[in-house]
Amino acid sequence: MENFFLYVFIGIAFFIFMSSFFTVKQQTSVIIERFGKFLGIRHSGLQLKIPIVDRIAGKINLKIQQLDVIIETKTHDNVFVKIKVSVQFSVIKDNVYDAFYKLEYPHDQITAYVFDVVRAEVPKLKLDDVFERKDDIAIAVKRELNEAMTTYGYDIINTLITDIDPDIQVKNAMNRINAADREKTAAMFEGEAERIRIVAKATAEAESKRLQGQGIADQRREIARGLVESVANLNNVGISSQEASALIVVTQHYDTLQAIGAETNSNLILLPNSPQAGSDMLNNMVASFTASNQVSESMKKATKKLKPNSGHHITHQSDSKLDEEGNPIL
């Protein structure tokens, strides 16, 4: 019986001895209390406490933690949005006492401050400005949290606006606006391209017409030079200028007939097209040239007779009679 009590005593003593030692993990702090009163803070490694008298009141994680807060609020242009704010924070190692004893629910405290700041900043901005100035909102949240949480031993490492989610109808409207704007831009570029094509085409056509006109002018100049040479050659063999001109025209007539006949798909009809058309044309042209020369000679004679008299006398004596030589009878 005595041995039994001895064994029990030894066991209890061993248990008490072993409970005097405890280990603390890396990046962790342990709060030690003695009879309910704060005694000290133990950091990573093997630690010692008085059994039964001292107890571990709690542990504090010194690692950087992240808290995601989702807030629904309204913008200045009355659009409801859901904003996700990620808060990265940690306990200050030298302020473990404040973090453990001054603040019981740090996550709830941080969430409340995030709600307060976001709902104070976002209603000042329009929806487009919320997207553009999300960094400003994040900085405002961090500043407010640092001022509040440093007192409780917490350090706010960073705050990030990770998501801005408007109502589905608003998103669809924004997508339609964006699509319409892009279509407008595309239409403007297409119109500009079409204008450039039209201008380029008109410029090319104008240049083509200019070159074509220049070519026709050069062609006619060469034809005229050739006609002059042909008439001169025919004059050298005793053919008059009228007959030479008529002969050249008839030759071009037959050249035209030959060109038309060489084209199988031509619908052109040259009138007159009888076999004797060439000879008739030659006779008519010779007769026309002869009559033209006669008229020209008569006009020259009449002009020579009128030259000695002044225009004044001619005007006042226009109704007087002329003698056989063409002189007025006074």
PDB file of N, CA and C in Angstrom, residues 33-86:
ATOM      1  N   GLU A  33       0.087  34.267 -17.100  1.00  0.00           N
ATOM      2  CA  GLU A  33      -0.575  34.907 -15.961  1.00  0.00           C
ATOM      3  C   GLU A  33      -0.318  34.078 -14.693  1.00  0.00           C
ATOM      4  N   ARG A  34      -0.218  34.771 -13.565  1.00  0.00           N
ATOM      5  CA  ARG A  34      -0.069  34.110 -12.247  1.00  0.00           C
ATOM      6  C   ARG A  34      -1.247  34.512 -11.374  1.00  0.00           C
ATOM      7  N   PHE A  35      -2.035  33.502 -11.081  1.00  0.00           N
ATOM      8  CA  PHE A  35      -3.264  33.723 -10.322  1.00  0.00           C
ATOM      9  C   PHE A  35      -4.148  34.787 -10.994  1.00  0.00           C
ATOM     10  N   GLY A  36      -4.209  34.736 -12.329  1.00  0.00           N
ATOM     11  CA  GLY A  36      -5.079  35.629 -13.086  1.00  0.00           C
ATOM     12  C   GLY A  36      -4.492  36.981 -13.400  1.00  0.00           C
ATOM     13  N   LYS A  37      -3.280  37.243 -12.917  1.00  0.00           N
ATOM     14  CA  LYS A  37      -2.652  38.524 -13.160  1.00  0.00           C
ATOM     15  C   LYS A  37      -1.528  38.349 -14.186  1.00  0.00           C
ATOM     16  N   PHE A  38      -1.421  39.356 -15.059  1.00  0.00           N
ATOM     17  CA  PHE A  38      -0.384  39.286 -16.091  1.00  0.00           C
ATOM     18  C   PHE A  38       0.989  39.165 -15.444  1.00  0.00           C
ATOM     19  N   LEU A  39       1.744  38.175 -15.953  1.00  0.00           N
ATOM     20  CA  LEU A  39       3.091  37.950 -15.425  1.00  0.00           C
ATOM     21  C   LEU A  39       4.156  38.323 -16.454  1.00  0.00           C
ATOM     22  N   GLY A  40       3.967  37.868 -17.667  1.00  0.00           N
ATOM     23  CA  GLY A  40       4.995  38.146 -18.666  1.00  0.00           C
ATOM     24  C   GLY A  40       4.626  37.559 -20.019  1.00  0.00           C
ATOM     25  N   ILE A  41       5.512  37.815 -20.987  1.00  0.00           N
ATOM     26  CA  ILE A  41       5.328  37.344 -22.368  1.00  0.00           C
ATOM     27  C   ILE A  41       6.488  36.436 -22.710  1.00  0.00           C
ATOM     28  N   ARG A  42       6.169  35.282 -23.233  1.00  0.00           N
ATOM     29  CA  ARG A  42       7.199  34.332 -23.641  1.00  0.00           C
ATOM     30  C   ARG A  42       7.203  34.242 -25.157  1.00  0.00           C
ATOM     31  N   HIS A  43       8.433  34.249 -25.724  1.00  0.00           N
ATOM     32  CA  HIS A  43       8.583  34.175 -27.173  1.00  0.00           C
ATOM     33  C   HIS A  43       9.080  32.791 -27.574  1.00  0.00           C
ATOM     34  N   SER A  44       9.419  32.606 -28.824  1.00  0.00           N
ATOM     35  CA  SER A  44       9.715  31.275 -29.364  1.00  0.00           C
ATOM     36  C   SER A  44      10.869  30.600 -28.621  1.00  0.00           C
ATOM     37  N   GLY A  45      10.724  29.271 -28.456  1.00  0.00           N
ATOM     38  CA  GLY A  45      11.748  28.474 -27.782  1.00  0.00           C
ATOM     39  C   GLY A  45      11.185  27.720 -26.591  1.00  0.00           C
ATOM     40  N   LEU A  46      12.080  27.072 -25.820  1.00  0.00           N
ATOM     41  CA  LEU A  46      11.691  26.330 -24.614  1.00  0.00           C
ATOM     42  C   LEU A  46      11.577  27.313 -23.450  1.00  0.00           C
ATOM     43  N   GLN A  47      10.418  27.285 -22.759  1.00  0.00           N
ATOM     44  CA  GLN A  47      10.135  28.226 -21.683  1.00  0.00           C
ATOM     45  C   GLN A  47       9.762  27.459 -20.406  1.00  0.00           C
ATOM     46  N   LEU A  48       9.850  28.181 -19.276  1.00  0.00           N
ATOM     47  CA  LEU A  48       9.599  27.575 -17.959  1.00  0.00           C
ATOM     48  C   LEU A  48       8.590  28.430 -17.205  1.00  0.00           C
ATOM     49  N   LYS A  49       7.679  27.736 -16.493  1.00  0.00           N
ATOM     50  CA  LYS A  49       6.704  28.413 -15.644  1.00  0.00           C
ATOM     51  C   LYS A  49       6.482  27.560 -14.390  1.00  0.00           C
ATOM     52  N   ILE A  50       5.949  28.205 -13.385  1.00  0.00           N
ATOM     53  CA  ILE A  50       5.685  27.467 -12.140  1.00  0.00           C
ATOM     54  C   ILE A  50       4.376  26.715 -12.300  1.00  0.00           C
ATOM     55  N   PRO A  51       4.399  25.436 -12.138  1.00  0.00           N
ATOM     56  CA  PRO A  51       3.167  24.661 -12.303  1.00  0.00           C
ATOM     57  C   PRO A  51       2.100  25.110 -11.316  1.00  0.00           C
ATOM     58  N   ILE A  52       0.886  25.010 -11.729  1.00  0.00           N
ATOM     59  CA  ILE A  52      -0.310  25.329 -10.945  1.00  0.00           C
ATOM     60  C   ILE A  52      -0.408  26.824 -10.668  1.00  0.00           C
ATOM     61  N   VAL A  53       0.678  27.438 -10.376  1.00  0.00           N
ATOM     62  CA  VAL A  53       0.661  28.865 -10.053  1.00  0.00           C
ATOM     63  C   VAL A  53       0.550  29.703 -11.324  1.00  0.00           C
ATOM     64  N   ASP A  54       1.376  29.370 -12.298  1.00  0.00           N
ATOM     65  CA  ASP A  54       1.383  30.111 -13.562  1.00  0.00           C
ATOM     66  C   ASP A  54       0.592  29.325 -14.611  1.00  0.00           C
ATOM     67  N   ARG A  55      -0.027  30.080 -15.506  1.00  0.00           N
ATOM     68  CA  ARG A  55      -0.769  29.423 -16.588  1.00  0.00           C
ATOM     69  C   ARG A  55      -0.633  30.238 -17.876  1.00  0.00           C
ATOM     70  N   ILE A  56      -0.813  29.571 -19.004  1.00  0.00           N
ATOM     71  CA  ILE A  56      -0.775  30.233 -20.316  1.00  0.00           C
ATOM     72  C   ILE A  56      -2.153  30.832 -20.569  1.00  0.00           C
ATOM     73  N   ALA A  57      -2.205  32.163 -20.590  1.00  0.00           N
ATOM     74  CA  ALA A  57      -3.491  32.836 -20.766  1.00  0.00           C
ATOM     75  C   ALA A  57      -3.910  32.890 -22.235  1.00  0.00           C
ATOM     76  N   GLY A  58      -2.955  32.908 -23.143  1.00  0.00           N
ATOM     77  CA  GLY A  58      -3.299  32.963 -24.563  1.00  0.00           C
ATOM     78  C   GLY A  58      -2.066  33.077 -25.432  1.00  0.00           C
ATOM     79  N   LYS A  59      -2.302  32.926 -26.720  1.00  0.00           N
ATOM     80  CA  LYS A  59      -1.217  33.021 -27.701  1.00  0.00           C
ATOM     81  C   LYS A  59      -1.556  34.110 -28.723  1.00  0.00           C
ATOM     82  N   ILE A  60      -0.505  34.786 -29.161  1.00  0.00           N
ATOM     83  CA  ILE A  60      -0.646  35.849 -30.158  1.00  0.00           C
ATOM     84  C   ILE A  60       0.174  35.472 -31.385  1.00  0.00           C
ATOM     85  N   ASN A  61      -0.483  35.502 -32.562  1.00  0.00           N
ATOM     86  CA  ASN A  61       0.204  35.213 -33.821  1.00  0.00           C
ATOM     87  C   ASN A  61       0.880  36.481 -34.336  1.00  0.00           C
ATOM     88  N   LEU A  62       2.200  36.402 -34.536  1.00  0.00           N
ATOM     89  CA  LEU A  62       2.955  37.568 -34.995  1.00  0.00           C
ATOM     90  C   LEU A  62       3.112  37.601 -36.519  1.00  0.00           C
ATOM     91  N   LYS A  63       2.559  36.627 -37.209  1.00  0.00           N
ATOM     92  CA  LYS A  63       2.666  36.608 -38.669  1.00  0.00           C
ATOM     93  C   LYS A  63       1.752  37.671 -39.284  1.00  0.00           C
ATOM     94  N   ILE A  64       2.076  38.026 -40.539  1.00  0.00           N
ATOM     95  CA  ILE A  64       1.205  38.954 -41.271  1.00  0.00           C
ATOM     96  C   ILE A  64      -0.072  38.215 -41.651  1.00  0.00           C
ATOM     97  N   GLN A  65      -1.192  38.787 -41.305  1.00  0.00           N
ATOM     98  CA  GLN A  65      -2.488  38.181 -41.584  1.00  0.00           C
ATOM     99  C   GLN A  65      -3.260  39.039 -42.595  1.00  0.00           C
ATOM    100  N   GLN A  66      -4.236  38.421 -43.241  1.00  0.00           N
ATOM    101  CA  GLN A  66      -5.052  39.144 -44.208  1.00  0.00           C
ATOM    102  C   GLN A  66      -6.526  38.950 -43.893  1.00  0.00           C
ATOM    103  N   LEU A  67      -7.235  40.061 -43.936  1.00  0.00           N
ATOM    104  CA  LEU A  67      -8.672  40.050 -43.699  1.00  0.00           C
ATOM    105  C   LEU A  67      -9.366  40.647 -44.910  1.00  0.00           C
ATOM    106  N   ASP A  68     -10.256  39.891 -45.528  1.00  0.00           N
ATOM    107  CA  ASP A  68     -11.013  40.363 -46.690  1.00  0.00           C
ATOM    108  C   ASP A  68     -12.381  40.869 -46.237  1.00  0.00           C
ATOM    109  N   VAL A  69     -12.663  42.112 -46.580  1.00  0.00           N
ATOM    110  CA  VAL A  69     -13.917  42.754 -46.181  1.00  0.00           C
ATOM    111  C   VAL A  69     -14.686  43.139 -47.453  1.00  0.00           C
ATOM    112  N   ILE A  70     -15.938  42.709 -47.556  1.00  0.00           N
ATOM    113  CA  ILE A  70     -16.793  43.033 -48.694  1.00  0.00           C
ATOM    114  C   ILE A  70     -17.850  44.026 -48.240  1.00  0.00           C
ATOM    115  N   ILE A  71     -17.856  45.188 -48.883  1.00  0.00           N
ATOM    116  CA  ILE A  71     -18.778  46.265 -48.516  1.00  0.00           C
ATOM    117  C   ILE A  71     -19.671  46.591 -49.701  1.00  0.00           C
ATOM    118  N   GLU A  72     -20.955  46.769 -49.459  1.00  0.00           N
ATOM    119  CA  GLU A  72     -21.874  47.247 -50.481  1.00  0.00           C
ATOM    120  C   GLU A  72     -22.236  48.688 -50.154  1.00  0.00           C
ATOM    121  N   THR A  73     -21.999  49.560 -51.109  1.00  0.00           N
ATOM    122  CA  THR A  73     -22.254  50.974 -50.893  1.00  0.00           C
ATOM    123  C   THR A  73     -22.745  51.614 -52.186  1.00  0.00           C
ATOM    124  N   LYS A  74     -23.053  52.898 -52.124  1.00  0.00           N
ATOM    125  CA  LYS A  74     -23.612  53.625 -53.265  1.00  0.00           C
ATOM    126  C   LYS A  74     -22.660  54.731 -53.680  1.00  0.00           C
ATOM    127  N   THR A  75     -22.536  54.924 -54.997  1.00  0.00           N
ATOM    128  CA  THR A  75     -21.671  55.972 -55.525  1.00  0.00           C
ATOM    129  C   THR A  75     -22.439  57.294 -55.614  1.00  0.00           C
ATOM    130  N   HIS A  76     -21.724  58.323 -56.038  1.00  0.00           N
ATOM    131  CA  HIS A  76     -22.330  59.651 -56.148  1.00  0.00           C
ATOM    132  C   HIS A  76     -23.440  59.682 -57.194  1.00  0.00           C
ATOM    133  N   ASP A  77     -23.335  58.855 -58.249  1.00  0.00           N
ATOM    134  CA  ASP A  77     -24.369  58.807 -59.282  1.00  0.00           C
ATOM    135  C   ASP A  77     -25.366  57.676 -59.031  1.00  0.00           C
ATOM    136  N   ASN A  78     -25.539  57.311 -57.754  1.00  0.00           N
ATOM    137  CA  ASN A  78     -26.593  56.384 -57.309  1.00  0.00           C
ATOM    138  C   ASN A  78     -26.473  54.989 -57.933  1.00  0.00           C
ATOM    139  N   VAL A  79     -25.264  54.491 -57.989  1.00  0.00           N
ATOM    140  CA  VAL A  79     -25.016  53.125 -58.465  1.00  0.00           C
ATOM    141  C   VAL A  79     -24.495  52.311 -57.281  1.00  0.00           C
ATOM    142  N   PHE A  80     -25.161  51.183 -56.998  1.00  0.00           N
ATOM    143  CA  PHE A  80     -24.723  50.329 -55.909  1.00  0.00           C
ATOM    144  C   PHE A  80     -23.599  49.412 -56.389  1.00  0.00           C
ATOM    145  N   VAL A  81     -22.542  49.365 -55.602  1.00  0.00           N
ATOM    146  CA  VAL A  81     -21.384  48.534 -55.944  1.00  0.00           C
ATOM    147  C   VAL A  81     -20.956  47.739 -54.718  1.00  0.00           C
ATOM    148  N   LYS A  82     -20.366  46.582 -54.993  1.00  0.00           N
ATOM    149  CA  LYS A  82     -19.740  45.781 -53.952  1.00  0.00           C
ATOM    150  C   LYS A  82     -18.225  45.911 -54.099  1.00  0.00           C
ATOM    151  N   ILE A  83     -17.590  46.326 -53.009  1.00  0.00           N
ATOM    152  CA  ILE A  83     -16.148  46.558 -53.021  1.00  0.00           C
ATOM    153  C   ILE A  83     -15.489  45.583 -52.053  1.00  0.00           C
ATOM    154  N   LYS A  84     -14.461  44.914 -52.539  1.00  0.00           N
ATOM    155  CA  LYS A  84     -13.723  43.979 -51.698  1.00  0.00           C
ATOM    156  C   LYS A  84     -12.397  44.623 -51.307  1.00  0.00           C
ATOM    157  N   VAL A  85     -12.204  44.772 -50.000  1.00  0.00           N
ATOM    158  CA  VAL A  85     -10.990  45.384 -49.462  1.00  0.00           C
ATOM    159  C   VAL A  85     -10.201  44.321 -48.708  1.00  0.00           C
ATOM    160  N   SER A  86      -8.947  44.139 -49.108  1.00  0.00           N
ATOM    161  CA  SER A  86      -8.065  43.185 -48.430  1.00  0.00           C
ATOM    162  C   SER A  86      -7.114  43.960 -47.527  1.00  0.00           C
TER     163      SER A  86
END
